[in-house]
Amino acid sequence: MAETEIEWTDATWNPVAGCSVMSAGCTNCYAMRMAKRLEAMGVEKYQGLTETRNRKAVWTGTIHEDRHALNAPYKWKKPKKIFVNSMSDLFHDKVSEEFILEVWKVMEETPHHNYQILTKRPDRMLNILTKKGGKILSNVWLGTSIENERVAYRADELRNVPAKIRFISFEPLIGPVGAINLSNIHWAIVGGESGPFARPIQEQWIDEIHDQCAIYDTAFFFKQWGTWGADNKKRSKKANGRVYRGQTWDEMPQYAY
């Protein structure tokens, strides 16, 4: 586990490392750059996870399941919001069902923490959780990533997943998602892309999501403008900040009963 600067969580926990590029939102994934740095530092868990293409780190598709990391949540006594697998996707096809269920057992046995799981594979998440009986853990929030309208179907798949809290990360938002249906989606995180190859975000794309949140009573969290500001000028993400419509938006989901 590690403390994190990610605005919507307190810490990260990575029992799995490694991933694959799946859709346009993966192109400039920060985790690929981080994995390459960790490999260069000699960290065994991150060896062989990336290769260099056109001067950029890209996932190789290799996955490492780290059973030593499974014990970490038991040691953290203070309740935290924990982002699970910031360096991977728990529902990647190469992560075994057995290991996913081991992760589930840890989360069930540490109910003082709230776990936040994001996947670009909500279809596999639905399949596995349905197969295991669909038991809902109230401290496990399940989400998917949607970067543009092309992958908006993931929201429909997520809606069928048994969960107390369902959420969508619209980050990096690289295109419009239109009037996306947010029924039974409790939380929306929106953010622009950052990094040396960042693609611009448009305020009207954010407006669309914000308006849908109001319609469906979905909590709205604006994480960042990223490398491109509201004025469509390129700066550091810190300089561009987090202000949208004149304020910061840090709404968190309410439990659905």
PDB file of C-alpha atoms in Angstrom:
ATOM      1  CA  MET A   1       0.000   0.000   0.000  1.00  0.00           C
ATOM      2  CA  ALA A   2       1.062   3.573  -0.548  1.00  0.00           C
ATOM      3  CA  GLU A   3      -0.306   6.988   0.298  1.00  0.00           C
ATOM      4  CA  THR A   4      -1.383   8.792  -2.856  1.00  0.00           C
ATOM      5  CA  GLU A   5      -2.047  12.251  -4.224  1.00  0.00           C
ATOM      6  CA  ILE A   6      -5.070  11.031  -6.193  1.00  0.00           C
ATOM      7  CA  GLU A   7      -7.780  13.443  -5.073  1.00  0.00           C
ATOM      8  CA  TRP A   8     -10.642  10.965  -4.677  1.00  0.00           C
ATOM      9  CA  THR A   9      -8.915   8.303  -2.579  1.00  0.00           C
ATOM     10  CA  ASP A  10      -6.505   7.955   0.367  1.00  0.00           C
ATOM     11  CA  ALA A  11      -4.185   5.130  -0.636  1.00  0.00           C
ATOM     12  CA  THR A  12      -3.419   2.593  -3.362  1.00  0.00           C
ATOM     13  CA  TRP A  13      -3.082  -1.178  -3.039  1.00  0.00           C
ATOM     14  CA  ASN A  14      -1.585  -3.185  -5.890  1.00  0.00           C
ATOM     15  CA  PRO A  15      -1.918  -6.962  -5.512  1.00  0.00           C
ATOM     16  CA  VAL A  16      -1.663  -7.110  -9.320  1.00  0.00           C
ATOM     17  CA  ALA A  17       0.828  -5.357 -11.620  1.00  0.00           C
ATOM     18  CA  GLY A  18       0.763  -5.103 -15.405  1.00  0.00           C
ATOM     19  CA  CYS A  19      -1.958  -4.570 -17.987  1.00  0.00           C
ATOM     20  CA  SER A  20      -2.753  -4.281 -21.711  1.00  0.00           C
ATOM     21  CA  VAL A  21      -3.741  -1.370 -23.904  1.00  0.00           C
ATOM     22  CA  MET A  22      -7.470  -1.864 -24.483  1.00  0.00           C
ATOM     23  CA  SER A  23      -8.936   1.388 -25.818  1.00  0.00           C
ATOM     24  CA  ALA A  24      -8.014   4.998 -26.583  1.00  0.00           C
ATOM     25  CA  GLY A  25      -8.004   5.984 -22.916  1.00  0.00           C
ATOM     26  CA  CYS A  26      -5.055   3.648 -22.336  1.00  0.00           C
ATOM     27  CA  THR A  27      -2.741   5.332 -24.850  1.00  0.00           C
ATOM     28  CA  ASN A  28      -0.964   7.626 -22.381  1.00  0.00           C
ATOM     29  CA  CYS A  29      -1.607   5.672 -19.176  1.00  0.00           C
ATOM     30  CA  TYR A  30       0.507   7.017 -16.315  1.00  0.00           C
ATOM     31  CA  ALA A  31       0.858   3.471 -14.930  1.00  0.00           C
ATOM     32  CA  MET A  32       2.886   2.403 -17.978  1.00  0.00           C
ATOM     33  CA  ARG A  33       5.400   5.186 -17.369  1.00  0.00           C
ATOM     34  CA  MET A  34       5.500   4.404 -13.652  1.00  0.00           C
ATOM     35  CA  ALA A  35       5.987   0.669 -14.249  1.00  0.00           C
ATOM     36  CA  LYS A  36       8.929   1.403 -16.538  1.00  0.00           C
ATOM     37  CA  ARG A  37      10.533   3.574 -13.852  1.00  0.00           C
ATOM     38  CA  LEU A  38       9.990   0.926 -11.178  1.00  0.00           C
ATOM     39  CA  GLU A  39      11.521  -1.705 -13.450  1.00  0.00           C
ATOM     40  CA  ALA A  40      14.581   0.529 -13.971  1.00  0.00           C
ATOM     41  CA  MET A  41      14.852   0.833 -10.180  1.00  0.00           C
ATOM     42  CA  GLY A  42      15.052  -2.962  -9.965  1.00  0.00           C
ATOM     43  CA  VAL A  43      11.658  -3.604  -8.364  1.00  0.00           C
ATOM     44  CA  GLU A  44      11.030  -7.282  -9.122  1.00  0.00           C
ATOM     45  CA  LYS A  45       7.244  -7.003  -9.321  1.00  0.00           C
ATOM     46  CA  TYR A  46       7.507  -4.655 -12.314  1.00  0.00           C
ATOM     47  CA  GLN A  47      10.047  -6.536 -14.413  1.00  0.00           C
ATOM     48  CA  GLY A  48       8.946  -7.235 -17.982  1.00  0.00           C
ATOM     49  CA  LEU A  49       5.651  -5.357 -17.788  1.00  0.00           C
ATOM     50  CA  THR A  50       6.466  -2.720 -20.416  1.00  0.00           C
ATOM     51  CA  GLU A  51       8.465  -2.261 -23.587  1.00  0.00           C
ATOM     52  CA  THR A  52       9.514   0.906 -25.402  1.00  0.00           C
ATOM     53  CA  ARG A  53       7.737   1.839 -28.624  1.00  0.00           C
ATOM     54  CA  ASN A  54       8.243   5.205 -30.292  1.00  0.00           C
ATOM     55  CA  ARG A  55      10.044   6.372 -27.150  1.00  0.00           C
ATOM     56  CA  LYS A  56       7.020   5.533 -24.971  1.00  0.00           C
ATOM     57  CA  ALA A  57       6.500   2.785 -22.391  1.00  0.00           C
ATOM     58  CA  VAL A  58       3.757   0.381 -23.493  1.00  0.00           C
ATOM     59  CA  TRP A  59       2.289  -2.586 -21.647  1.00  0.00           C
ATOM     60  CA  THR A  60       3.483  -6.003 -22.844  1.00  0.00           C
ATOM     61  CA  GLY A  61       0.398  -7.782 -21.509  1.00  0.00           C
ATOM     62  CA  THR A  62       2.415  -9.571 -18.825  1.00  0.00           C
ATOM     63  CA  ILE A  63       0.594  -9.790 -15.484  1.00  0.00           C
ATOM     64  CA  HIS A  64       2.105 -10.418 -12.045  1.00  0.00           C
ATOM     65  CA  GLU A  65      -0.111 -11.585  -9.179  1.00  0.00           C
ATOM     66  CA  ASP A  66       1.507 -10.541  -5.896  1.00  0.00           C
ATOM     67  CA  ARG A  67       0.311 -12.738  -3.035  1.00  0.00           C
ATOM     68  CA  HIS A  68       2.679 -11.012  -0.623  1.00  0.00           C
ATOM     69  CA  ALA A  69       0.645  -7.824  -1.083  1.00  0.00           C
ATOM     70  CA  LEU A  70      -2.575  -9.514   0.033  1.00  0.00           C
ATOM     71  CA  ASN A  71      -1.730  -9.050   3.717  1.00  0.00           C
ATOM     72  CA  ALA A  72      -1.246  -5.281   3.526  1.00  0.00           C
ATOM     73  CA  PRO A  73      -4.841  -4.144   4.282  1.00  0.00           C
ATOM     74  CA  TYR A  74      -4.906  -6.121   7.522  1.00  0.00           C
ATOM     75  CA  LYS A  75      -1.996  -4.036   8.805  1.00  0.00           C
ATOM     76  CA  TRP A  76      -3.607  -0.680   8.084  1.00  0.00           C
ATOM     77  CA  LYS A  77      -5.741  -0.068  11.168  1.00  0.00           C
ATOM     78  CA  LYS A  78      -7.009   3.434  10.365  1.00  0.00           C
ATOM     79  CA  PRO A  79     -10.003   3.366   7.976  1.00  0.00           C
ATOM     80  CA  LYS A  80      -9.122   4.509   4.469  1.00  0.00           C
ATOM     81  CA  LYS A  81     -10.513   4.777   0.975  1.00  0.00           C
ATOM     82  CA  ILE A  82      -8.269   2.432  -1.007  1.00  0.00           C
ATOM     83  CA  PHE A  83      -7.904   2.428  -4.799  1.00  0.00           C
ATOM     84  CA  VAL A  84      -7.326  -1.207  -5.758  1.00  0.00           C
ATOM     85  CA  ASN A  85      -4.786  -1.838  -8.544  1.00  0.00           C
ATOM     86  CA  SER A  86      -3.790   1.624  -9.681  1.00  0.00           C
ATOM     87  CA  MET A  87      -1.048  -0.212 -11.635  1.00  0.00           C
ATOM     88  CA  SER A  88      -3.291  -2.801 -13.270  1.00  0.00           C
ATOM     89  CA  ASP A  89      -6.871  -3.969 -13.801  1.00  0.00           C
ATOM     90  CA  LEU A  90      -8.125  -6.579 -11.341  1.00  0.00           C
ATOM     91  CA  PHE A  91     -10.431  -7.999 -14.031  1.00  0.00           C
ATOM     92  CA  HIS A  92      -7.801  -8.308 -16.752  1.00  0.00           C
ATOM     93  CA  ASP A  93      -8.256 -11.607 -18.605  1.00  0.00           C
ATOM     94  CA  LYS A  94      -4.886 -12.886 -17.327  1.00  0.00           C
ATOM     95  CA  VAL A  95      -5.730 -12.353 -13.645  1.00  0.00           C
ATOM     96  CA  SER A  96      -6.997 -15.710 -12.393  1.00  0.00           C
ATOM     97  CA  GLU A  97     -10.464 -16.004 -10.876  1.00  0.00           C
ATOM     98  CA  GLU A  98      -8.838 -17.699  -7.906  1.00  0.00           C
ATOM     99  CA  PHE A  99      -6.701 -14.625  -7.223  1.00  0.00           C
ATOM    100  CA  ILE A 100      -9.630 -12.232  -7.679  1.00  0.00           C
ATOM    101  CA  LEU A 101     -11.550 -14.204  -5.051  1.00  0.00           C
ATOM    102  CA  GLU A 102      -8.548 -14.002  -2.712  1.00  0.00           C
ATOM    103  CA  VAL A 103      -8.606 -10.222  -3.095  1.00  0.00           C
ATOM    104  CA  TRP A 104     -12.355 -10.308  -2.364  1.00  0.00           C
ATOM    105  CA  LYS A 105     -11.731 -12.284   0.818  1.00  0.00           C
ATOM    106  CA  VAL A 106      -9.260  -9.679   2.048  1.00  0.00           C
ATOM    107  CA  MET A 107     -11.737  -6.873   1.395  1.00  0.00           C
ATOM    108  CA  GLU A 108     -14.510  -8.775   3.168  1.00  0.00           C
ATOM    109  CA  GLU A 109     -12.295  -9.317   6.212  1.00  0.00           C
ATOM    110  CA  THR A 110     -11.300  -5.625   6.439  1.00  0.00           C
ATOM    111  CA  PRO A 111     -14.683  -3.856   6.507  1.00  0.00           C
ATOM    112  CA  HIS A 112     -13.222  -0.726   8.118  1.00  0.00           C
ATOM    113  CA  HIS A 113     -11.752   0.227   4.718  1.00  0.00           C
ATOM    114  CA  ASN A 114     -13.668   1.298   1.605  1.00  0.00           C
ATOM    115  CA  TYR A 115     -12.210  -0.244  -1.548  1.00  0.00           C
ATOM    116  CA  GLN A 116     -12.540   1.412  -4.963  1.00  0.00           C
ATOM    117  CA  ILE A 117     -12.067  -0.867  -7.983  1.00  0.00           C
ATOM    118  CA  LEU A 118     -11.905   0.489 -11.525  1.00  0.00           C
ATOM    119  CA  THR A 119     -11.941  -1.742 -14.595  1.00  0.00           C
ATOM    120  CA  LYS A 120     -12.181  -1.339 -18.338  1.00  0.00           C
ATOM    121  CA  ARG A 121     -13.620  -4.868 -18.361  1.00  0.00           C
ATOM    122  CA  PRO A 122     -16.965  -4.599 -16.536  1.00  0.00           C
ATOM    123  CA  ASP A 123     -18.249  -7.576 -18.546  1.00  0.00           C
ATOM    124  CA  ARG A 124     -15.729  -9.878 -16.855  1.00  0.00           C
ATOM    125  CA  MET A 125     -16.405  -8.242 -13.486  1.00  0.00           C
ATOM    126  CA  LEU A 126     -20.112  -8.991 -13.914  1.00  0.00           C
ATOM    127  CA  ASN A 127     -19.439 -12.563 -15.010  1.00  0.00           C
ATOM    128  CA  ILE A 128     -17.177 -13.416 -12.079  1.00  0.00           C
ATOM    129  CA  LEU A 129     -19.263 -11.724  -9.392  1.00  0.00           C
ATOM    130  CA  THR A 130     -22.464 -13.299 -10.693  1.00  0.00           C
ATOM    131  CA  LYS A 131     -20.786 -16.712 -10.703  1.00  0.00           C
ATOM    132  CA  LYS A 132     -19.723 -16.315  -7.073  1.00  0.00           C
ATOM    133  CA  GLY A 133     -23.289 -15.650  -6.024  1.00  0.00           C
ATOM    134  CA  GLY A 134     -23.388 -11.883  -6.404  1.00  0.00           C
ATOM    135  CA  LYS A 135     -22.697 -11.241  -2.738  1.00  0.00           C
ATOM    136  CA  ILE A 136     -22.495  -7.500  -2.172  1.00  0.00           C
ATOM    137  CA  LEU A 137     -19.770  -6.124   0.086  1.00  0.00           C
ATOM    138  CA  SER A 138     -20.916  -2.720   1.321  1.00  0.00           C
ATOM    139  CA  ASN A 139     -17.300  -1.500   1.567  1.00  0.00           C
ATOM    140  CA  VAL A 140     -16.438  -2.307  -2.056  1.00  0.00           C
ATOM    141  CA  TRP A 141     -17.207   0.310  -4.711  1.00  0.00           C
ATOM    142  CA  LEU A 142     -17.161  -0.992  -8.273  1.00  0.00           C
ATOM    143  CA  GLY A 143     -16.481   1.203 -11.272  1.00  0.00           C
ATOM    144  CA  THR A 144     -15.521   1.390 -14.904  1.00  0.00           C
ATOM    145  CA  SER A 145     -13.568   3.881 -17.023  1.00  0.00           C
ATOM    146  CA  ILE A 146     -15.182   5.684 -19.959  1.00  0.00           C
ATOM    147  CA  GLU A 147     -13.068   8.073 -22.020  1.00  0.00           C
ATOM    148  CA  ASN A 148     -15.450   8.852 -24.888  1.00  0.00           C
ATOM    149  CA  GLU A 149     -18.744   7.877 -26.492  1.00  0.00           C
ATOM    150  CA  ARG A 150     -17.194   4.864 -28.218  1.00  0.00           C
ATOM    151  CA  VAL A 151     -16.920   2.971 -24.911  1.00  0.00           C
ATOM    152  CA  ALA A 152     -20.034   4.409 -23.217  1.00  0.00           C
ATOM    153  CA  TYR A 153     -21.568   0.902 -23.379  1.00  0.00           C
ATOM    154  CA  ARG A 154     -19.455   0.065 -20.332  1.00  0.00           C
ATOM    155  CA  ALA A 155     -21.970   1.995 -18.208  1.00  0.00           C
ATOM    156  CA  ASP A 156     -24.713  -0.458 -19.202  1.00  0.00           C
ATOM    157  CA  GLU A 157     -22.510  -3.408 -18.246  1.00  0.00           C
ATOM    158  CA  LEU A 158     -21.605  -1.783 -14.927  1.00  0.00           C
ATOM    159  CA  ARG A 159     -25.273  -1.175 -14.112  1.00  0.00           C
ATOM    160  CA  ASN A 160     -25.821  -4.946 -13.876  1.00  0.00           C
ATOM    161  CA  VAL A 161     -22.894  -5.553 -11.511  1.00  0.00           C
ATOM    162  CA  PRO A 162     -23.987  -6.318  -7.924  1.00  0.00           C
ATOM    163  CA  ALA A 163     -22.582  -3.461  -5.837  1.00  0.00           C
ATOM    164  CA  LYS A 164     -23.524  -1.028  -3.109  1.00  0.00           C
ATOM    165  CA  ILE A 165     -21.738   1.782  -4.946  1.00  0.00           C
ATOM    166  CA  ARG A 166     -21.211   1.928  -8.712  1.00  0.00           C
ATOM    167  CA  PHE A 167     -19.042   4.640 -10.218  1.00  0.00           C
ATOM    168  CA  ILE A 168     -17.585   5.809 -13.504  1.00  0.00           C
ATOM    169  CA  SER A 169     -14.228   7.473 -14.051  1.00  0.00           C
ATOM    170  CA  PHE A 170     -14.476   9.752 -17.079  1.00  0.00           C
ATOM    171  CA  GLU A 171     -10.713  10.171 -17.112  1.00  0.00           C
ATOM    172  CA  PRO A 172      -8.948  10.884 -19.307  1.00  0.00           C
ATOM    173  CA  LEU A 173     -11.964  12.497 -20.947  1.00  0.00           C
ATOM    174  CA  ILE A 174     -10.803  12.709 -24.563  1.00  0.00           C
ATOM    175  CA  GLY A 175     -14.135  13.027 -26.315  1.00  0.00           C
ATOM    176  CA  PRO A 176     -17.839  13.642 -25.692  1.00  0.00           C
ATOM    177  CA  VAL A 177     -19.981  10.938 -24.095  1.00  0.00           C
ATOM    178  CA  GLY A 178     -23.296  12.554 -24.945  1.00  0.00           C
ATOM    179  CA  ALA A 179     -26.420  12.076 -22.834  1.00  0.00           C
ATOM    180  CA  ILE A 180     -25.055   9.040 -21.045  1.00  0.00           C
ATOM    181  CA  ASN A 181     -27.507   7.090 -18.877  1.00  0.00           C
ATOM    182  CA  LEU A 182     -26.335   7.333 -15.251  1.00  0.00           C
ATOM    183  CA  SER A 183     -29.257   5.518 -13.647  1.00  0.00           C
ATOM    184  CA  ASN A 184     -28.026   3.405 -10.725  1.00  0.00           C
ATOM    185  CA  ILE A 185     -24.567   4.974 -11.083  1.00  0.00           C
ATOM    186  CA  HIS A 186     -23.796   6.677  -7.787  1.00  0.00           C
ATOM    187  CA  TRP A 187     -20.632   8.617  -8.546  1.00  0.00           C
ATOM    188  CA  ALA A 188     -18.919  10.218 -11.546  1.00  0.00           C
ATOM    189  CA  ILE A 189     -15.262  11.300 -11.582  1.00  0.00           C
ATOM    190  CA  VAL A 190     -14.251  13.598 -14.439  1.00  0.00           C
ATOM    191  CA  GLY A 191     -10.732  14.643 -15.421  1.00  0.00           C
ATOM    192  CA  GLY A 192      -8.586  15.751 -18.310  1.00  0.00           C
ATOM    193  CA  GLU A 193      -5.439  13.975 -19.408  1.00  0.00           C
ATOM    194  CA  SER A 194      -2.003  14.985 -18.125  1.00  0.00           C
ATOM    195  CA  GLY A 195       1.535  14.168 -19.166  1.00  0.00           C
ATOM    196  CA  PRO A 196       3.764  14.948 -22.150  1.00  0.00           C
ATOM    197  CA  PHE A 197       1.385  13.511 -24.777  1.00  0.00           C
ATOM    198  CA  ALA A 198      -1.895  14.688 -23.235  1.00  0.00           C
ATOM    199  CA  ARG A 199      -4.915  15.220 -25.456  1.00  0.00           C
ATOM    200  CA  PRO A 200      -7.140  18.286 -24.889  1.00  0.00           C
ATOM    201  CA  ILE A 201     -10.386  18.258 -22.949  1.00  0.00           C
ATOM    202  CA  GLN A 202     -13.393  20.415 -23.908  1.00  0.00           C
ATOM    203  CA  GLU A 203     -15.592  22.118 -21.318  1.00  0.00           C
ATOM    204  CA  GLN A 204     -18.762  21.124 -23.169  1.00  0.00           C
ATOM    205  CA  TRP A 205     -17.879  17.451 -22.655  1.00  0.00           C
ATOM    206  CA  ILE A 206     -17.731  18.065 -18.903  1.00  0.00           C
ATOM    207  CA  ASP A 207     -21.008  19.994 -19.067  1.00  0.00           C
ATOM    208  CA  GLU A 208     -22.736  16.984 -20.611  1.00  0.00           C
ATOM    209  CA  ILE A 209     -21.658  14.719 -17.748  1.00  0.00           C
ATOM    210  CA  HIS A 210     -22.408  17.308 -15.067  1.00  0.00           C
ATOM    211  CA  ASP A 211     -25.928  17.768 -16.451  1.00  0.00           C
ATOM    212  CA  GLN A 212     -26.537  14.003 -16.514  1.00  0.00           C
ATOM    213  CA  CYS A 213     -25.356  13.786 -12.884  1.00  0.00           C
ATOM    214  CA  ALA A 214     -28.001  16.360 -11.937  1.00  0.00           C
ATOM    215  CA  ILE A 215     -30.703  14.369 -13.756  1.00  0.00           C
ATOM    216  CA  TYR A 216     -29.797  11.037 -12.130  1.00  0.00           C
ATOM    217  CA  ASP A 217     -28.726  12.380  -8.711  1.00  0.00           C
ATOM    218  CA  THR A 218     -25.200  11.087  -9.265  1.00  0.00           C
ATOM    219  CA  ALA A 219     -22.403  12.591  -7.142  1.00  0.00           C
ATOM    220  CA  PHE A 220     -20.025  14.670  -9.300  1.00  0.00           C
ATOM    221  CA  PHE A 221     -16.272  14.891  -8.665  1.00  0.00           C
ATOM    222  CA  PHE A 222     -14.114  17.045 -10.912  1.00  0.00           C
ATOM    223  CA  LYS A 223     -10.542  15.817 -10.517  1.00  0.00           C
ATOM    224  CA  GLN A 224      -8.545  18.093 -12.820  1.00  0.00           C
ATOM    225  CA  TRP A 225      -8.285  19.925 -16.130  1.00  0.00           C
ATOM    226  CA  GLY A 226      -4.949  18.222 -16.718  1.00  0.00           C
ATOM    227  CA  THR A 227      -2.392  19.528 -19.182  1.00  0.00           C
ATOM    228  CA  TRP A 228      -4.971  21.543 -21.149  1.00  0.00           C
ATOM    229  CA  GLY A 229      -6.875  24.248 -19.285  1.00  0.00           C
ATOM    230  CA  ALA A 230     -10.414  25.562 -19.564  1.00  0.00           C
ATOM    231  CA  ASP A 231      -9.067  28.127 -22.063  1.00  0.00           C
ATOM    232  CA  ASN A 232      -7.575  25.310 -24.166  1.00  0.00           C
ATOM    233  CA  LYS A 233      -4.034  26.405 -23.316  1.00  0.00           C
ATOM    234  CA  LYS A 234      -1.284  23.971 -22.367  1.00  0.00           C
ATOM    235  CA  ARG A 235       0.229  24.302 -18.874  1.00  0.00           C
ATOM    236  CA  SER A 236       1.158  22.101 -15.955  1.00  0.00           C
ATOM    237  CA  LYS A 237      -1.840  20.316 -14.467  1.00  0.00           C
ATOM    238  CA  LYS A 238      -1.197  22.138 -11.185  1.00  0.00           C
ATOM    239  CA  ALA A 239      -1.416  25.503 -12.934  1.00  0.00           C
ATOM    240  CA  ASN A 240      -4.666  24.521 -14.665  1.00  0.00           C
ATOM    241  CA  GLY A 241      -6.145  23.377 -11.368  1.00  0.00           C
ATOM    242  CA  ARG A 242      -9.520  21.862 -10.532  1.00  0.00           C
ATOM    243  CA  VAL A 243     -11.976  24.754 -10.740  1.00  0.00           C
ATOM    244  CA  TYR A 244     -15.016  24.112 -12.947  1.00  0.00           C
ATOM    245  CA  ARG A 245     -18.003  26.450 -13.161  1.00  0.00           C
ATOM    246  CA  GLY A 246     -16.346  28.685 -10.591  1.00  0.00           C
ATOM    247  CA  GLN A 247     -15.837  26.086  -7.859  1.00  0.00           C
ATOM    248  CA  THR A 248     -14.235  22.782  -6.954  1.00  0.00           C
ATOM    249  CA  TRP A 249     -16.442  19.694  -7.017  1.00  0.00           C
ATOM    250  CA  ASP A 250     -15.626  17.019  -4.434  1.00  0.00           C
ATOM    251  CA  GLU A 251     -18.926  15.222  -4.113  1.00  0.00           C
ATOM    252  CA  MET A 252     -18.797  11.645  -2.852  1.00  0.00           C
ATOM    253  CA  PRO A 253     -21.424   8.927  -3.291  1.00  0.00           C
ATOM    254  CA  GLN A 254     -24.157   8.258  -0.777  1.00  0.00           C
ATOM    255  CA  TYR A 255     -24.950   4.642  -0.023  1.00  0.00           C
ATOM    256  CA  ALA A 256     -27.910   3.287  -1.992  1.00  0.00           C
ATOM    257  CA  TYR A 257     -30.469   1.383   0.031  1.00  0.00           C
TER     258      TYR A 257
END
